[in-house]
Coordinates of C-alpha atoms in Angstrom, one line a residue:
M1 CA 99.3 196.0 54.4
A2 CA 100.9 198.1 57.1
E3 CA 104.3 197.2 58.3
V4 CA 104.3 195.2 61.5
K5 CA 106.5 196.6 64.3
P6 CA 108.8 194.1 66.1
E7 CA 107.2 194.9 69.5
E8 CA 103.8 193.9 68.0
I9 CA 104.9 190.4 67.2
S10 CA 107.1 189.7 70.2
H11 CA 105.9 188.0 73.3
P12 CA 107.9 188.9 76.4
P13 CA 108.9 186.1 78.8
M14 CA 106.4 185.7 81.6
E15 CA 107.5 184.3 85.0
Q16 CA 104.1 183.1 85.9
L17 CA 101.4 181.6 83.6
Q18 CA 98.3 183.7 83.1
G19 CA 94.7 182.8 83.1
F20 CA 94.7 180.9 86.5
E21 CA 91.8 182.1 88.6
Y22 CA 93.0 180.1 91.6
C23 CA 96.8 179.7 92.0
I24 CA 98.8 177.9 94.7
D25 CA 97.7 179.9 97.7
S26 CA 94.1 180.9 96.6
N27 CA 91.2 178.6 97.1
P28 CA 88.0 177.9 95.2
P29 CA 84.7 177.8 97.1
W30 CA 84.3 174.5 99.0
G31 CA 81.8 173.0 96.6
E32 CA 84.1 173.5 93.6
A33 CA 87.2 172.5 95.6
I34 CA 85.6 169.1 96.5
I35 CA 84.6 168.2 93.0
L36 CA 88.1 169.3 91.7
A37 CA 89.7 167.2 94.4
F38 CA 87.6 164.2 93.5
Q39 CA 88.9 164.5 89.9
H40 CA 92.5 164.3 91.2
Y41 CA 91.5 161.3 93.2
I42 CA 90.0 159.5 90.2
L43 CA 93.1 160.3 88.1
A44 CA 95.4 158.9 90.8
L45 CA 93.6 155.6 90.7
G46 CA 95.1 154.8 87.3
T47 CA 98.6 154.3 88.6
A48 CA 97.4 153.0 92.0
V49 CA 95.6 150.1 90.2
M50 CA 98.0 149.5 87.3
I51 CA 101.2 148.9 89.2
P52 CA 99.8 146.3 91.7
S53 CA 97.9 144.7 88.8
V54 CA 101.2 144.0 87.0
L55 CA 103.4 143.1 90.0
V56 CA 101.2 141.2 92.5
P57 CA 100.4 138.3 90.1
M58 CA 104.2 138.0 89.4
M59 CA 104.7 137.8 93.2
G60 CA 102.3 134.9 93.5
G61 CA 99.4 137.0 95.0
D62 CA 95.7 136.5 94.3
D63 CA 92.9 139.0 93.7
G64 CA 92.6 139.6 97.4
D65 CA 96.3 140.4 97.8
R66 CA 96.1 142.7 94.8
V67 CA 93.2 144.6 96.3
R68 CA 95.0 145.0 99.6
V69 CA 98.1 146.4 97.8
V70 CA 95.9 148.8 95.8
Q71 CA 94.3 150.0 99.0
T72 CA 97.7 150.3 100.8
L73 CA 99.2 152.2 97.9
L74 CA 96.3 154.6 97.8
F75 CA 96.3 155.1 101.5
V76 CA 100.0 155.9 101.6
T77 CA 99.6 158.2 98.5
G78 CA 97.1 160.2 100.5
I79 CA 99.5 160.5 103.5
N80 CA 102.5 161.4 101.4
T81 CA 100.5 164.0 99.4
L82 CA 99.4 165.6 102.7
L83 CA 103.0 165.7 104.1
Q84 CA 104.4 167.1 100.9
S85 CA 101.8 169.8 100.5
L86 CA 102.0 170.8 104.2
F87 CA 105.7 170.5 105.0
G88 CA 107.6 169.7 101.8
T89 CA 107.7 171.9 98.7
R90 CA 104.1 172.9 99.5
L91 CA 103.3 172.7 95.8
P92 CA 99.9 171.1 94.7
T93 CA 101.4 167.8 93.8
V94 CA 100.1 164.2 94.3
I95 CA 102.8 161.8 95.5
G96 CA 101.8 158.5 94.0
G97 CA 103.3 155.1 92.9
S98 CA 106.2 155.2 90.5
Y99 CA 106.9 153.0 87.5
A100 CA 110.7 153.7 88.0
F101 CA 110.8 151.1 90.8
V102 CA 109.4 148.3 88.5
I103 CA 112.8 147.1 87.2
P104 CA 114.5 146.5 90.6
I105 CA 111.3 145.1 92.0
V106 CA 111.0 142.6 89.2
A107 CA 114.6 141.6 89.9
I108 CA 113.6 140.9 93.5
I109 CA 110.6 138.9 92.3
Q110 CA 112.8 136.8 90.1
D111 CA 115.4 136.1 92.9
S112 CA 115.9 132.4 93.0
S113 CA 115.4 132.1 96.8
L114 CA 111.9 133.7 96.5
A115 CA 110.9 132.1 93.2
A116 CA 111.5 128.7 94.6
I117 CA 108.7 129.1 97.3
P118 CA 106.0 126.7 96.1
D119 CA 103.0 128.2 97.8
G120 CA 101.8 131.3 95.9
H121 CA 100.6 133.3 99.0
Q122 CA 103.7 132.6 101.0
R123 CA 105.8 133.6 98.0
F124 CA 103.9 136.8 97.8
L125 CA 104.4 137.6 101.5
A126 CA 108.1 136.8 101.3
T127 CA 108.6 138.9 98.2
M128 CA 106.7 141.8 99.6
R129 CA 108.8 141.7 102.8
A130 CA 112.0 141.7 100.6
I131 CA 110.7 144.7 98.6
Q132 CA 109.8 146.5 101.9
G133 CA 113.4 146.0 103.2
A134 CA 114.9 147.4 100.0
L135 CA 112.6 150.4 100.0
I136 CA 113.4 151.2 103.7
V137 CA 117.1 151.1 103.1
S138 CA 117.2 153.0 99.8
S139 CA 114.9 155.7 101.1
S140 CA 117.8 157.0 103.1
I141 CA 119.4 158.3 99.9
Q142 CA 116.6 160.9 99.3
I143 CA 116.4 161.7 103.0
I144 CA 120.1 162.5 103.1
L145 CA 120.3 164.4 99.8
G146 CA 117.2 166.4 100.8
Y147 CA 117.8 167.4 104.4
S148 CA 121.6 167.9 104.0
Q149 CA 120.8 170.4 101.2
L150 CA 123.1 168.5 98.9
W151 CA 120.4 168.2 96.2
G152 CA 119.8 172.0 96.5
I153 CA 123.5 172.7 96.0
F154 CA 123.6 170.4 92.9
S155 CA 120.5 172.1 91.5
R156 CA 122.5 175.3 91.2
F157 CA 124.0 173.8 88.1
F158 CA 120.5 173.8 86.5
S159 CA 119.6 176.5 84.0
P160 CA 116.5 177.0 81.9
V161 CA 118.2 175.6 78.8
G162 CA 119.2 172.6 80.8
M163 CA 115.9 171.9 82.6
A164 CA 113.6 172.6 79.6
P165 CA 114.5 169.2 78.0
V166 CA 114.2 167.4 81.3
V167 CA 110.7 168.7 82.1
A168 CA 109.6 168.1 78.5
L169 CA 110.9 164.5 78.6
L170 CA 108.8 164.0 81.8
G171 CA 105.7 164.2 79.5
F172 CA 107.2 163.0 76.1
G173 CA 108.8 160.0 77.8
L174 CA 105.4 158.6 78.8
F175 CA 104.1 158.2 75.3
E176 CA 103.9 154.4 75.7
R177 CA 101.2 154.9 78.3
G178 CA 99.1 157.1 76.0
F179 CA 97.8 156.1 72.6
P180 CA 99.4 152.6 72.5
V181 CA 97.1 151.8 75.4
V182 CA 94.1 153.6 73.9
G183 CA 94.6 151.4 70.8
R184 CA 94.0 148.3 72.9
C185 CA 90.3 149.3 73.1
V186 CA 89.9 152.0 70.5
E187 CA 86.0 152.0 70.7
V188 CA 86.3 153.2 74.4
G189 CA 89.6 155.1 74.4
L190 CA 89.1 157.2 71.3
P191 CA 85.7 158.6 72.3
M192 CA 87.2 159.4 75.7
L193 CA 90.1 161.3 74.1
I194 CA 87.9 163.2 71.7
L195 CA 85.3 164.1 74.3
F196 CA 87.8 165.3 76.8
I197 CA 89.5 167.6 74.2
V198 CA 86.1 169.0 73.0
L199 CA 84.7 169.6 76.5
S200 CA 87.9 171.0 78.1
Q201 CA 89.0 173.2 75.2
Y202 CA 86.3 173.9 72.6
L203 CA 83.4 174.2 75.0
K204 CA 85.4 175.6 78.0
N205 CA 83.7 179.0 77.9
I206 CA 80.3 177.5 78.7
Q207 CA 79.4 178.8 82.1
I208 CA 76.8 178.0 84.8
K209 CA 76.5 180.7 87.5
D210 CA 79.8 182.2 86.2
I211 CA 81.6 178.9 86.6
P212 CA 83.3 177.4 83.5
I213 CA 81.8 174.1 84.3
L214 CA 83.1 172.1 81.3
E215 CA 86.7 173.4 81.6
R216 CA 87.0 172.7 85.3
F217 CA 85.0 169.4 85.6
S218 CA 85.5 167.9 82.1
L219 CA 87.6 165.0 83.5
F220 CA 84.8 163.9 85.9
I221 CA 82.1 164.4 83.2
C222 CA 84.0 162.5 80.5
I223 CA 84.9 159.6 82.7
A224 CA 81.3 159.2 83.9
L225 CA 79.9 159.3 80.4
V226 CA 82.5 156.9 78.8
W227 CA 82.5 154.6 81.8
A228 CA 78.7 154.3 81.4
Y229 CA 79.1 153.7 77.7
A230 CA 81.7 151.0 78.4
Q231 CA 79.3 149.4 80.8
I232 CA 76.6 149.3 78.2
L233 CA 79.0 147.6 75.7
T234 CA 80.0 145.1 78.4
S235 CA 76.4 144.3 79.5
G236 CA 75.2 144.1 75.9
G237 CA 77.7 141.3 75.1
A238 CA 79.9 143.3 72.7
Y239 CA 83.0 141.5 74.0
K240 CA 81.5 138.1 74.5
N241 CA 83.6 136.4 71.8
S242 CA 86.6 138.8 71.9
T243 CA 90.1 137.8 72.8
E244 CA 91.4 137.8 76.4
V245 CA 93.5 141.0 75.8
T246 CA 90.5 142.9 74.4
Q247 CA 88.2 141.8 77.3
I248 CA 90.8 142.9 79.9
N249 CA 91.1 146.4 78.3
C250 CA 87.5 147.0 77.4
R251 CA 85.2 145.3 79.9
T252 CA 84.2 147.0 83.1
D253 CA 83.9 143.7 85.0
R254 CA 87.3 142.0 84.5
A255 CA 89.2 143.7 87.3
N256 CA 87.7 141.5 90.1
L257 CA 88.4 144.4 92.5
I258 CA 84.9 144.9 93.9
S259 CA 84.2 141.3 94.7
S260 CA 87.6 140.8 96.3
A261 CA 87.7 144.0 98.3
P262 CA 86.7 144.0 102.0
W263 CA 84.1 146.5 103.2
I264 CA 86.4 148.1 105.7
K265 CA 90.2 147.6 105.9
I266 CA 92.7 150.0 107.4
P267 CA 96.2 149.5 106.1
Y268 CA 98.9 149.6 108.8
P269 CA 102.7 149.3 109.0
L270 CA 104.3 145.9 108.7
Q271 CA 100.9 144.3 107.7
W272 CA 102.8 141.8 105.6
G273 CA 105.2 140.9 108.3
A274 CA 108.7 142.0 109.3
P275 CA 110.7 143.3 106.3
T276 CA 113.8 141.3 105.2
F277 CA 117.0 143.0 104.2
N278 CA 119.4 142.1 101.4
A279 CA 122.4 144.3 100.5
G280 CA 122.3 143.5 96.8
Q281 CA 118.5 144.2 96.5
S282 CA 118.9 147.4 98.5
F283 CA 121.7 148.7 96.3
G284 CA 119.6 147.9 93.2
M285 CA 116.6 149.8 94.6
V286 CA 118.8 152.9 95.1
S287 CA 118.8 153.3 91.3
A288 CA 115.0 153.7 91.3
V289 CA 115.3 156.2 94.1
L290 CA 117.7 158.3 92.1
V291 CA 115.4 158.2 89.1
S292 CA 112.5 159.2 91.3
L293 CA 114.6 162.0 92.5
V294 CA 115.2 163.4 89.0
E295 CA 111.6 162.9 87.9
S296 CA 110.2 164.6 91.0
T297 CA 112.5 167.5 90.6
A298 CA 111.3 168.0 87.0
S299 CA 107.7 167.6 88.2
Y300 CA 108.1 170.3 90.9
K301 CA 109.4 172.7 88.3
A302 CA 106.3 172.0 86.1
A303 CA 103.9 172.1 89.0
A304 CA 105.2 175.5 90.2
R305 CA 104.6 176.9 86.8
L306 CA 101.1 175.4 86.5
A307 CA 100.2 176.7 89.9
S308 CA 101.4 180.3 89.0
A309 CA 104.1 180.1 91.6
T310 CA 107.8 181.1 91.3
P311 CA 110.3 178.3 90.6
P312 CA 111.0 176.5 93.9
P313 CA 114.3 177.8 95.4
A314 CA 117.1 175.3 96.1
H315 CA 116.2 175.1 99.8
I316 CA 112.5 174.3 99.1
L317 CA 113.5 171.7 96.4
S318 CA 115.8 170.0 99.0
R319 CA 113.1 170.1 101.6
G320 CA 110.6 168.4 99.2
I321 CA 113.1 165.7 98.3
G322 CA 113.7 165.0 102.0
W323 CA 110.0 164.6 102.6
Q324 CA 109.7 162.4 99.5
G325 CA 112.4 160.2 101.0
I326 CA 110.2 159.9 104.1
G327 CA 107.4 159.0 101.7
I328 CA 109.4 156.1 100.3
L329 CA 110.2 155.0 103.8
L330 CA 106.5 154.9 104.5
D331 CA 106.0 152.8 101.3
G332 CA 108.5 150.3 102.8
L333 CA 106.9 150.3 106.2
F334 CA 103.3 149.9 104.9
G335 CA 104.2 147.6 102.0
T336 CA 102.8 149.4 98.9
G337 CA 104.8 147.2 96.6
T338 CA 106.5 150.2 94.9
G339 CA 108.1 153.5 95.7
S340 CA 106.8 157.1 95.3
T341 CA 107.2 160.0 93.0
V342 CA 105.2 163.0 91.9
S343 CA 102.2 162.0 89.8
V344 CA 102.8 163.5 86.3
E345 CA 99.2 163.2 85.3
N346 CA 98.0 165.1 88.3
V347 CA 100.4 167.9 87.5
G348 CA 98.9 168.0 84.0
L349 CA 95.4 168.3 85.4
L350 CA 96.4 171.5 87.1
G351 CA 96.9 173.0 83.6
S352 CA 93.8 171.4 82.1
T353 CA 91.5 172.8 84.8
R354 CA 93.6 176.0 85.3
I355 CA 93.3 175.5 89.0
G356 CA 96.6 175.3 90.9
S357 CA 95.2 175.5 94.4
R358 CA 97.0 173.6 97.2
R359 CA 93.8 173.1 99.1
V360 CA 92.3 171.1 96.2
I361 CA 95.2 168.6 96.4
Q362 CA 94.9 168.3 100.2
I363 CA 91.2 167.5 99.9
S364 CA 92.1 165.0 97.2
A365 CA 94.5 163.3 99.7
G366 CA 91.6 163.0 102.1
F367 CA 89.6 161.2 99.5
M368 CA 92.5 158.8 98.9
I369 CA 92.8 158.0 102.6
F370 CA 89.0 157.7 103.1
F371 CA 88.2 155.5 100.1
S372 CA 91.3 153.3 100.7
M373 CA 89.7 152.3 104.0
L374 CA 86.2 151.7 102.6
G375 CA 87.3 148.9 100.3
K376 CA 84.1 148.3 98.3
F377 CA 83.6 152.0 97.5
G378 CA 87.2 152.5 96.5
A379 CA 87.2 149.4 94.4
L380 CA 84.1 150.6 92.5
F381 CA 86.0 153.6 91.1
A382 CA 89.2 151.6 90.7
S383 CA 87.4 149.3 88.3
I384 CA 87.3 152.0 85.6
P385 CA 89.0 150.5 82.5
F386 CA 92.6 151.7 82.2
T387 CA 92.0 152.6 78.5
I388 CA 89.9 155.5 79.8
F389 CA 92.9 156.8 81.8
A390 CA 95.3 156.3 78.9
A391 CA 93.1 158.6 76.8
V392 CA 93.3 161.3 79.4
Y393 CA 97.1 160.8 79.6
C394 CA 97.4 161.7 75.9
V395 CA 96.3 165.3 76.9
L396 CA 97.8 165.7 80.3
F397 CA 101.3 164.3 79.6
G398 CA 101.4 166.6 76.5
L399 CA 100.6 169.6 78.7
V400 CA 103.5 168.8 81.1
A401 CA 105.8 168.4 78.1
A402 CA 104.7 171.8 76.8
V403 CA 105.4 173.4 80.1
G404 CA 109.0 172.1 79.9
L405 CA 109.4 173.7 76.5
S406 CA 108.0 176.9 77.8
F407 CA 111.2 177.4 79.8
L408 CA 113.0 178.0 76.5
Q409 CA 111.4 181.5 76.4
F410 CA 113.9 182.6 79.0
T411 CA 116.9 181.5 76.8
N412 CA 118.4 182.5 73.5
M413 CA 117.1 180.0 71.0
N414 CA 118.9 181.7 68.2
S415 CA 122.1 180.3 69.7
M416 CA 123.4 177.2 68.0
R417 CA 124.9 176.1 71.4
N418 CA 121.4 176.0 72.9
L419 CA 119.9 174.4 69.9
F420 CA 122.5 171.6 70.1
I421 CA 121.9 171.0 73.8
V422 CA 118.1 171.0 73.6
G423 CA 118.0 168.9 70.5
V424 CA 120.5 166.3 71.5
S425 CA 119.2 165.9 75.1
I426 CA 115.6 165.4 73.9
F427 CA 116.6 163.0 71.2
L428 CA 118.8 160.9 73.4
G429 CA 116.2 161.1 76.2
L430 CA 113.7 159.4 74.0
S431 CA 116.1 157.2 72.0
V432 CA 118.2 155.6 74.7
P433 CA 115.2 154.4 76.9
E434 CA 113.5 153.1 73.7
Y435 CA 116.5 151.0 73.0
F436 CA 116.4 149.6 76.6
F437 CA 112.7 148.9 76.3
R438 CA 112.9 147.1 73.0
Y439 CA 116.0 145.1 74.1
T440 CA 114.1 144.0 77.3
M441 CA 111.0 143.0 75.3
A442 CA 113.0 140.9 72.9
A443 CA 115.5 139.3 75.3
Q444 CA 113.3 139.3 78.5
R445 CA 116.1 141.1 80.3
G446 CA 117.9 144.4 80.2
P447 CA 121.0 145.2 78.1
A448 CA 123.0 145.2 81.3
H449 CA 123.3 141.5 82.3
T450 CA 126.3 140.8 84.4
K451 CA 126.8 138.6 87.5
A452 CA 126.3 141.7 89.7
G453 CA 122.5 142.1 89.9
W454 CA 122.6 145.5 91.6
F455 CA 124.8 146.9 88.8
N456 CA 122.3 145.5 86.2
D457 CA 119.5 147.3 88.1
Y458 CA 121.4 150.5 88.1
I459 CA 122.1 150.6 84.4
N460 CA 118.7 149.2 83.3
T461 CA 116.7 151.5 85.6
I462 CA 118.6 154.8 85.1
F463 CA 118.8 154.5 81.3
S464 CA 115.2 153.5 81.0
S465 CA 114.1 156.8 82.3
P466 CA 113.8 159.6 79.7
P467 CA 114.0 162.5 82.2
T468 CA 117.1 161.0 83.9
V469 CA 118.9 160.5 80.5
G470 CA 117.8 164.0 79.6
L471 CA 119.2 165.4 82.8
I472 CA 122.5 163.7 82.4
V473 CA 123.0 164.9 78.9
A474 CA 121.5 168.4 79.2
V475 CA 123.2 169.4 82.5
F476 CA 126.5 168.0 81.4
L477 CA 126.5 169.8 78.1
D478 CA 125.1 173.0 79.5
N479 CA 127.9 173.2 82.1
T480 CA 130.8 172.2 79.9
L481 CA 130.0 173.5 76.4
E482 CA 131.1 177.1 75.6
T483 CA 130.1 178.3 79.1
K484 CA 132.2 181.5 78.9
D485 CA 130.0 184.5 78.4
A486 CA 127.0 182.2 77.8
G487 CA 125.1 183.1 81.0
N488 CA 122.5 185.3 79.3
D489 CA 121.9 182.7 76.5
R490 CA 121.4 180.0 79.1
G491 CA 118.7 182.1 80.9
L492 CA 120.7 182.4 84.1
P493 CA 119.8 186.1 84.8
W494 CA 116.2 185.1 85.0
W495 CA 116.7 182.0 87.1
A496 CA 119.3 183.4 89.5
R497 CA 117.0 185.3 91.9
F498 CA 114.9 182.2 92.4
R499 CA 117.8 180.1 93.6
S500 CA 117.5 181.4 97.2
F501 CA 114.4 181.8 99.3
K502 CA 115.0 185.5 99.9
G503 CA 115.8 186.2 96.3
D504 CA 112.2 187.0 95.5
S505 CA 109.6 188.4 97.9
R506 CA 106.9 186.1 96.5
N507 CA 108.6 183.0 97.8
E508 CA 107.4 183.8 101.3
E509 CA 103.9 183.8 100.1
F510 CA 104.1 180.5 98.1
Y511 CA 106.5 178.3 100.2
R512 CA 106.5 179.3 103.8
L513 CA 105.7 176.5 106.2
P514 CA 102.2 176.4 108.0
F515 CA 101.6 177.0 111.7
N516 CA 104.4 179.6 111.8
L517 CA 107.0 176.8 111.6
N518 CA 109.5 179.0 109.7
R519 CA 110.5 180.3 113.2
F520 CA 112.0 176.9 113.9
F521 CA 113.1 176.0 110.4
P522 CA 114.3 179.2 108.8
P523 CA 114.8 178.9 105.0
A524 CA 118.3 179.4 103.6

């Protein structure tokens, strides 16, 4: 066998992913773009339905209240996505509901003054107004950090070796929403998982009129087929004698969304009444805002790579965080019941379809706004069993995690220093939140349980987030451990020119504001 030359087995680092026919600023034909956008809309429904389904009953709300919260969350998701794609980072990201806010929201729900209200609907309204007040106050943190450029300044401490674990943990840290949920209804979830992998990967080269139809539209096709299959099982009585848990996860008629949804309902600010403000609750909500900040930063890094764009410069990152703060403010004004962050699953779908077009996401935002106002039609799609979404998450979250690991190509992974930082930060990023999760499940409260409720929310929320734990560990170690003469090993020469807007000529193409607004808001 002939000797293999080193240059034949090496793979040089690539700043942008290859194989994307449509990147951030190129657009598919309108027909394709609409179907691709509808896929993003369908995918966003998972979180938009799941969070209110968990929180609204705890607040005392009925099915009608839950449907209105789902509609409101979807409506504001569409608005926030449009704002972010037009004036924020301009990356193709969906800004949807965040699980990071669940811990401080549950603390508000369990507040003695609210829990003592006997009437369920009145308790729901009072709790929702308290959540709104906390979101409105805490949103100022992201607005200040974003528009003051403080977050952009802090991001200068990030290097590829420090951010790789953080972005990877964005996907790895969501493993609980993957196969553990699929296993709740394996006869529906497992076929969805297998079919999605087969169509999107093994049969991706099948084309119709030069369009790789199965690669681009596999999500839509798979959900339609498996949803119909689940409907057949439900109608055929397969779950007639099953347990309540099995029926909730498998049946297509247990959501009660369609019957409870109005035909037309337009969400509007302060629809639940005037927000109420409590200092302790607002301080507790700040912890979730900080977690959302970290998770969104990692998501923007991943989305830029999956859209074949350059890494967002510090100024653009700050601008996006500022607009995300406005998004959380809108969550508080409209009453979505939770705050906002970048939807990780929709970032993963960019990689699965190999379409990173900004226009697709903007059309998707239009679907969210439209179907949130037409209640019955939106509720029809929202009744898809969550097990089907969980099967898709197994693939999409994995893709995002792999994108994080791809940043390591710009570093020296023959360095024990780098191996230590990456290994320890990923392990602690998974292990610490798992400890908090198991402790909470066993004791029905977080490990932090002092008389200061806001402090408990801070500790329990921050250390339950894998990307946040990963950021704390990785960035601290990367900036304190053997930093002398380690710049090349850390990947700083590659990342340096992307820190400023004018550092790379492509930034103008990817991140400039529309309508010639850069004249009034020149980038730093």
